[in-house]
Amino acid sequence: MTSVATSIKLITREEAELKRNNAGSFAPQTCSTDLNLGPWEFDALADKLGMPTYGPGASMADVAPKETPRQGQLPQEYKDATDEELDQRILKAKEVLGDSVVVLGHFYQRDEVVKYADFVGDSFQLANAALTKPDAKAIVFCGVHFMAETADILSTPEQAVILPNLAAGCSMADMADIDSVEAAWAELEKVFGTEPDADGKVPVIPVTYMNSSAALKGFCGEHGGIVCTSSNAETVLTWAFERAQRVLFFPDQHLGRNTAKAMGVPLEQMPMWNPRKPLGGNTEGELQDSRVILWHGFCSVHKRFNVSQIEKARAEFPGVRVIVHPECPMEVVDAADEYGSTDYIRKAIAAATEPTTFAIGTEINLVNRLANEFPQHTIFCLDPVICPCSTMYRIHPGYLAWVLEGLVESEVRNQISVDPHVSATAKIALERMLAAKP
Ligand code: 13P
Ligand code: SF4
């Protein structure tokens, strides 16, 4: 069984330093000793306790929502199989299935899984990749739950979307649930009413980050709202401000704040909404004066980045280019040279013509893959601690082999099916996003 310490090729700040100076040594650290366990150890625990659990790593402390799907136990033969046996079984199954299956891998997925993917990309690109394969009967999504839901919404009814491990959720997506958002909406309607102003703008429009449940996308579809990704958030907010006086943005406060700030919205006009407090913890006056109401969600991986890591990188590597993801806190984005989505980061590195040192603030699997792909550059993660997205980590080749071999036997395992009504309304919000052009 492969632990994360060996599965992730350890290219950290210290290793980059070694590469540059050929001096010093480091002991790689992980954010949790549990990362040495196989994902099925957690699934077995969940099964035994009758409770949902999240994977090892940064999200361990997060509260799992009551509706979290439970994976149940992976058959023993897959747990016992060596890496080589799993490799053979996956390749064989893929060969037998041919074009009837398409395997998608998110940028943050571990290399041992990504190597079987027919497409690798960000969540938006992968949703579109599913559309380009209408003849594939099954879409095996090696990402997290909200991505598989989006693929199900956008794919044809004949296609089955499969998530190899049902416990591969997203802790940030779970920070906004439909009940809390509906309750917040009812409170906001009491404060603002529902009538448009003299310019025809409604009081508030809901905007959800792609990293959210299908139910929230459906809520946006039903309430004149829209979906955004980290690569089109500014375009989407512009679309929303053309139609509304303000925006309710969920679940990621950081993407909302960083994007709106770059568009010139003052911080005083971005109150935070805490669903456990009346009016989200705000006064009516603060809400009336707001432009963007930020849900209190965040990503456990990206909140680990801080300004001192950037200062250290600059001190050690004069001329370093610091690029971070917009899910990082505002101070980090402000201190970086650039910020952008996973695809932006990849393109920025690919476009650099001179050997460059890059310090990157995003998930470690992507950073290490970029470091391997572009050896002419020195690329390292700003966080010296190995902390992968713990829910992506739940997808292991053992689960991939299990779902693919199921398909060979005409058995669809772990299908993600969005309720048809939710799917129809969520599709409206997704299509508004696809139609919104800069
Ligand atoms: P992308 O939308 O860039 O794929 O990012 C998804 C994500 O989960 C970032 O943390
Ligand atoms: Fe969710 Fe963060 Fe993982 Fe992205 S990196 S899937 S936001 S937990």
XYZ file of C-alpha atoms and ligand atoms in Angstrom:
456
model
C 0.000 0.000 0.000
C 1.318 3.411 -0.943
C 1.330 6.099 1.731
C 1.104 9.740 0.820
C 4.680 10.292 1.955
C 5.893 8.013 -0.816
C 3.120 8.672 -3.298
C 3.822 12.364 -3.411
C 7.233 12.972 -4.840
C 8.633 15.254 -2.242
C 9.622 18.485 -3.860
C 9.314 21.106 -1.174
C 10.854 24.462 -0.507
C 13.814 22.678 1.077
C 14.287 20.423 -1.894
C 14.220 23.402 -4.209
C 16.851 24.954 -2.015
C 18.956 21.822 -2.281
C 18.543 21.894 -6.012
C 19.756 25.483 -6.091
C 22.480 25.457 -3.473
C 23.327 21.787 -3.325
C 23.546 22.173 0.454
C 21.498 21.472 3.591
C 19.052 18.723 4.402
C 15.417 18.456 5.362
C 13.024 16.072 6.980
C 9.748 16.103 5.067
C 6.770 16.638 7.311
C 3.142 15.874 6.615
C 0.202 17.752 8.147
C -1.102 14.527 9.687
C 0.487 11.216 10.620
C -2.781 9.653 9.409
C -1.569 10.303 5.895
C 0.409 7.094 6.245
C -2.849 5.107 6.283
C -4.687 3.781 3.239
C -8.010 5.515 2.470
C -9.912 2.279 3.174
C -8.809 2.378 6.816
C -11.051 5.438 7.157
C -13.858 3.895 5.152
C -13.718 0.825 7.397
C -13.898 3.067 10.480
C -16.866 4.949 9.053
C -18.575 1.667 8.290
C -17.974 0.351 11.802
C -19.184 3.511 13.526
C -22.046 4.029 11.086
C -20.729 7.542 10.594
C -19.326 9.527 7.722
C -15.654 10.417 8.009
C -13.328 12.487 5.960
C -9.937 11.462 4.762
C -6.677 12.036 6.519
C -5.097 15.449 6.454
C -6.202 19.007 6.840
C -9.897 18.280 6.746
C -9.877 15.784 9.607
C -11.079 18.446 12.027
C -13.885 19.582 9.764
C -17.397 18.616 10.699
C -18.813 16.189 8.147
C -22.364 17.043 7.073
C -25.095 14.579 8.000
C -25.779 13.720 4.365
C -22.173 12.702 3.582
C -22.273 9.515 1.522
C -20.487 6.575 3.067
C -18.150 4.525 0.969
C -18.346 1.248 2.815
C -15.569 -1.290 2.625
C -13.470 -1.891 -0.434
C -13.354 -5.647 -1.192
C -10.283 -7.231 0.408
C -8.692 -8.292 -2.893
C -8.214 -4.616 -3.833
C -6.750 -3.735 -0.449
C -4.311 -6.646 -0.659
C -3.256 -6.032 -4.256
C 0.215 -4.641 -4.880
C 0.659 -1.428 -6.845
C 1.786 -3.518 -9.845
C -1.268 -5.800 -9.660
C -3.600 -2.811 -9.494
C -1.787 -1.252 -12.433
C -2.323 -4.395 -14.539
C -5.973 -4.685 -13.532
C -6.750 -1.039 -14.307
C -5.015 -1.154 -17.689
C -6.764 -4.409 -18.586
C -10.187 -3.073 -17.626
C -9.596 0.127 -19.576
C -8.557 -1.871 -22.627
C -11.682 -4.057 -22.460
C -13.951 -1.038 -21.943
C -12.334 1.025 -24.722
C -14.254 4.178 -25.686
C -17.245 3.209 -23.572
C -15.492 4.723 -20.555
C -13.706 8.017 -20.039
C -11.535 8.599 -16.970
C -11.173 12.194 -15.764
C -8.480 13.332 -13.311
C -8.416 16.634 -11.442
C -5.140 18.592 -11.201
C -5.026 17.890 -7.437
C -5.305 14.143 -7.848
C -2.320 11.989 -6.963
C -0.029 10.853 -9.801
C -0.778 7.143 -9.314
C -4.376 7.935 -10.329
C -3.764 10.755 -12.824
C -1.700 8.409 -14.979
C -4.891 6.542 -15.958
C -6.835 9.705 -16.811
C -7.882 10.427 -20.397
C -8.237 14.106 -19.450
C -6.502 16.041 -16.658
C -7.656 19.547 -15.796
C -9.500 21.891 -13.473
C -13.075 21.270 -12.439
C -14.506 23.425 -15.225
C -12.353 21.853 -17.952
C -13.254 18.377 -16.734
C -16.969 19.142 -16.785
C -16.523 20.194 -20.413
C -14.351 17.160 -21.148
C -17.311 14.982 -20.183
C -19.373 16.803 -22.828
C -16.849 16.014 -25.545
C -17.353 12.261 -25.047
C -21.119 11.808 -25.552
C -20.553 8.218 -26.701
C -18.866 7.159 -23.468
C -21.392 5.215 -21.409
C -19.504 5.851 -18.180
C -17.544 8.844 -16.910
C -15.219 7.861 -14.060
C -14.457 11.098 -12.227
C -11.236 11.013 -10.210
C -11.958 14.239 -8.397
C -14.401 15.111 -5.642
C -18.162 14.839 -5.186
C -19.239 18.282 -6.451
C -17.247 17.755 -9.668
C -18.946 14.413 -10.311
C -22.341 16.023 -9.659
C -21.549 18.764 -12.190
C -20.514 16.157 -14.756
C -23.811 14.327 -14.143
C -25.796 17.557 -14.661
C -23.990 18.370 -17.916
C -23.786 14.846 -19.345
C -26.505 13.000 -21.249
C -29.113 10.934 -19.363
C -27.609 7.769 -20.889
C -24.208 8.416 -19.307
C -23.354 7.207 -15.791
C -20.982 9.343 -13.733
C -18.932 7.370 -11.235
C -16.956 8.640 -8.217
C -14.512 5.848 -7.292
C -14.703 6.646 -3.561
C -17.955 8.190 -2.300
C -16.132 9.746 0.640
C -14.169 12.027 -1.714
C -16.066 15.174 -0.790
C -14.896 18.763 -0.417
C -14.880 20.213 3.073
C -15.336 23.733 1.708
C -18.370 22.739 -0.364
C -19.908 21.238 2.771
C -19.624 24.535 4.642
C -22.720 25.844 2.868
C -25.726 23.527 2.930
C -29.050 24.186 1.244
C -31.008 24.640 4.504
C -28.638 27.334 5.799
C -28.587 29.144 2.453
C -32.397 29.088 2.198
C -32.633 30.430 5.747
C -30.138 33.191 4.935
C -32.074 34.045 1.779
C -35.329 34.388 3.721
C -33.634 36.774 6.161
C -32.152 38.826 3.320
C -35.524 39.092 1.596
C -36.978 40.502 4.811
C -34.242 43.139 4.943
C -34.146 44.092 1.245
C -37.597 43.124 -0.038
C -37.753 41.692 -3.548
C -38.531 44.738 -5.708
C -35.977 45.980 -8.263
C -34.642 49.548 -7.920
C -35.115 52.370 -10.455
C -32.358 50.822 -12.650
C -34.174 47.491 -12.732
C -31.617 45.811 -10.458
C -32.919 43.255 -7.981
C -31.738 43.643 -4.351
C -29.492 40.544 -4.333
C -28.348 37.696 -6.605
C -26.899 34.400 -5.342
C -23.534 33.340 -6.776
C -22.122 29.936 -5.928
C -18.585 28.724 -6.466
C -18.369 25.524 -8.520
C -17.178 23.943 -5.232
C -20.712 23.516 -3.917
C -23.437 20.901 -3.912
C -25.828 20.511 -6.845
C -28.595 21.696 -4.491
C -26.884 25.082 -4.161
C -26.374 25.352 -7.891
C -30.070 24.556 -8.231
C -30.869 27.291 -5.683
C -28.942 29.776 -7.839
C -30.740 28.595 -10.958
C -34.105 29.161 -9.278
C -33.243 32.595 -7.847
C -31.757 34.327 -10.893
C -28.224 33.378 -9.831
C -25.176 31.825 -11.393
C -22.157 29.556 -10.808
C -18.520 30.667 -11.018
C -15.131 28.974 -11.003
C -11.827 30.396 -9.822
C -10.978 31.204 -13.453
C -14.120 33.208 -14.287
C -15.150 34.717 -10.926
C -14.617 38.312 -12.076
C -16.649 37.801 -15.258
C -19.435 36.228 -13.227
C -19.457 38.999 -10.594
C -19.628 41.583 -13.398
C -22.619 39.670 -14.809
C -24.256 39.700 -11.371
C -23.629 43.428 -10.718
C -25.300 44.227 -14.050
C -28.462 42.635 -12.671
C -28.368 43.185 -8.926
C -27.449 45.738 -6.289
C -25.442 43.131 -4.399
C -24.380 39.506 -4.366
C -24.653 36.688 -1.826
C -21.458 34.696 -2.513
C -20.949 31.162 -1.193
C -19.258 29.033 0.038
C -15.692 30.446 -0.266
C -15.230 33.797 1.449
C -11.674 34.124 0.085
C -12.490 33.727 -3.610
C -15.376 36.165 -3.141
C -13.299 38.730 -1.234
C -10.210 38.513 -3.447
C -12.237 38.837 -6.636
C -14.491 41.671 -5.463
C -11.524 43.551 -3.979
C -9.697 43.376 -7.320
C -12.845 44.832 -8.904
C -12.721 47.809 -6.522
C -15.351 46.794 -3.965
C -14.282 48.199 -0.554
C -13.811 45.689 2.274
C -16.395 47.573 4.403
C -18.996 46.603 1.805
C -18.216 42.891 2.101
C -19.760 41.695 5.356
C -19.348 38.040 6.318
C -22.435 35.852 6.767
C -22.262 33.455 9.706
C -25.302 31.148 9.381
C -25.350 30.471 13.117
C -26.107 34.112 13.948
C -29.209 36.247 13.297
C -28.726 38.283 10.107
C -25.475 36.350 9.700
C -23.956 38.414 12.541
C -24.615 41.754 10.806
C -26.837 44.774 11.384
C -29.527 45.701 8.882
C -27.542 48.826 8.065
C -24.406 46.835 7.241
C -26.392 44.569 4.946
C -28.129 47.506 3.257
C -24.721 49.060 2.556
C -23.189 45.803 1.293
C -22.089 44.902 -2.253
C -20.928 41.328 -1.618
C -22.135 39.246 1.314
C -19.513 36.553 1.919
C -20.406 33.139 3.276
C -17.954 32.090 5.974
C -16.515 29.055 4.112
C -12.874 28.350 3.295
C -10.573 25.637 1.949
C -8.547 23.805 4.592
C -5.633 23.380 2.194
C -5.432 26.979 0.983
C -5.922 28.572 4.382
C -2.539 27.096 5.380
C -0.699 29.645 3.245
C 0.514 32.794 4.997
C 2.511 35.947 4.383
C 5.598 34.809 6.316
C 5.997 31.888 3.891
C 6.112 34.437 1.062
C 8.590 36.643 2.944
C 10.820 33.603 3.553
C 10.672 32.603 -0.111
C 11.619 36.133 -1.195
C 14.490 36.279 1.304
C 15.871 32.906 0.187
C 15.228 33.224 -3.532
C 15.612 36.821 -4.713
C 13.614 37.236 -7.922
C 11.220 34.385 -7.056
C 7.784 34.603 -8.721
C 5.084 33.954 -6.156
C 1.761 32.736 -7.597
C -1.131 31.720 -5.366
C -4.667 30.430 -5.804
C -7.548 32.849 -5.027
C -8.812 30.467 -2.324
C -5.876 31.753 -0.229
C -6.565 34.462 2.375
C -6.542 38.066 1.116
C -3.243 39.002 2.826
C -1.543 36.136 0.972
C -3.030 37.129 -2.381
C -1.996 40.741 -1.728
C 1.577 39.711 -0.888
C 1.931 37.428 -3.942
C 3.105 38.608 -7.362
C 0.144 37.005 -9.104
C -2.871 34.932 -8.307
C -5.129 32.746 -10.377
C -6.863 29.414 -10.846
C -5.039 26.111 -11.184
C -5.135 26.516 -14.940
C -3.756 30.073 -14.660
C -0.849 28.808 -12.542
C -0.084 26.072 -15.050
C -0.202 28.444 -18.009
C 1.959 31.067 -16.242
C 4.693 28.498 -15.648
C 4.409 27.045 -19.153
C 4.750 30.544 -20.640
C 7.977 31.423 -18.770
C 10.776 31.403 -21.355
C 13.735 31.950 -18.969
C 14.613 29.532 -16.120
C 12.643 30.922 -13.185
C 12.073 30.136 -9.521
C 8.355 29.822 -8.732
C 6.880 29.634 -5.229
C 3.331 28.351 -5.566
C 0.431 28.582 -3.145
C -1.826 25.709 -4.062
C -2.274 21.974 -3.536
C 0.921 19.914 -3.407
C 0.094 17.264 -6.040
C -0.297 19.944 -8.706
C 2.822 21.817 -7.580
C 4.927 18.671 -7.677
C 3.567 17.647 -11.071
C 4.467 21.081 -12.456
C 7.946 20.786 -10.937
C 8.418 17.473 -12.757
C 6.924 18.738 -15.991
C 9.051 21.899 -16.139
C 12.526 20.867 -14.901
C 14.067 24.019 -16.434
C 12.408 25.960 -13.597
C 12.707 25.650 -9.826
C 9.157 25.169 -8.577
C 8.177 24.607 -4.968
C 5.157 24.856 -2.698
C 5.068 27.816 -0.292
C 3.871 25.513 2.488
C 6.858 23.445 3.675
C 4.499 20.853 5.172
C 3.126 18.160 2.855
C -0.612 18.712 2.995
C -2.559 17.335 0.045
C -6.275 17.835 -0.448
C -7.310 15.100 1.955
C -10.565 14.340 0.197
C -8.996 13.993 -3.271
C -6.591 11.603 -1.537
C -9.525 9.259 -0.914
C -9.346 8.180 -4.561
C -6.769 5.414 -4.634
C -5.947 3.042 -7.543
C -7.684 0.288 -5.537
C -11.019 2.104 -5.839
C -10.392 2.903 -9.492
C -9.733 -0.787 -10.242
C -12.902 -1.741 -8.313
C -15.229 0.594 -10.283
C -13.622 -0.199 -13.656
C -13.832 -3.958 -13.104
C -17.455 -3.422 -12.086
C -18.103 -1.820 -15.490
C -16.441 -4.774 -17.224
C -19.036 -6.953 -15.449
C -21.789 -4.477 -16.496
C -22.164 -3.321 -12.898
C -22.211 0.439 -12.276
C -20.647 1.058 -8.857
C -20.741 4.408 -7.034
C -22.943 6.218 -9.532
C -23.542 9.909 -8.770
C -27.108 10.789 -9.775
C -28.423 14.269 -9.139
C -32.168 14.531 -8.502
C -33.813 15.510 -11.848
C -35.461 18.699 -10.497
C -32.207 19.857 -8.869
C -30.319 18.923 -12.004
C -32.633 21.013 -14.226
C -32.328 24.147 -12.075
C -28.584 23.688 -11.486
C -28.110 23.404 -15.235
C -29.714 26.834 -15.676
C -27.123 28.379 -13.315
C -24.282 26.501 -15.033
C -25.486 27.554 -18.484
C -25.635 31.195 -17.357
C -21.983 30.814 -16.384
C -21.066 29.251 -19.730
C -22.843 32.097 -21.539
C -21.245 34.904 -19.436
C -18.272 36.148 -21.446
C -15.699 38.728 -20.299
P -10.377 24.307 -9.928
O -11.726 24.923 -10.122
O -9.256 25.186 -10.373
O -10.328 22.961 -10.502
O -10.152 24.159 -8.366
C -10.954 23.319 -7.660
C -10.562 23.338 -6.267
O -11.067 22.552 -5.520
C -9.599 24.329 -5.804
O -9.334 24.090 -4.472
Fe -12.184 21.314 -1.613
Fe -9.951 22.578 -0.848
Fe -9.837 20.056 -1.731
Fe -10.358 22.047 -3.416
S -8.444 21.721 -2.298
S -11.425 20.063 -3.324
S -11.588 23.413 -2.103
S -10.898 20.778 0.150
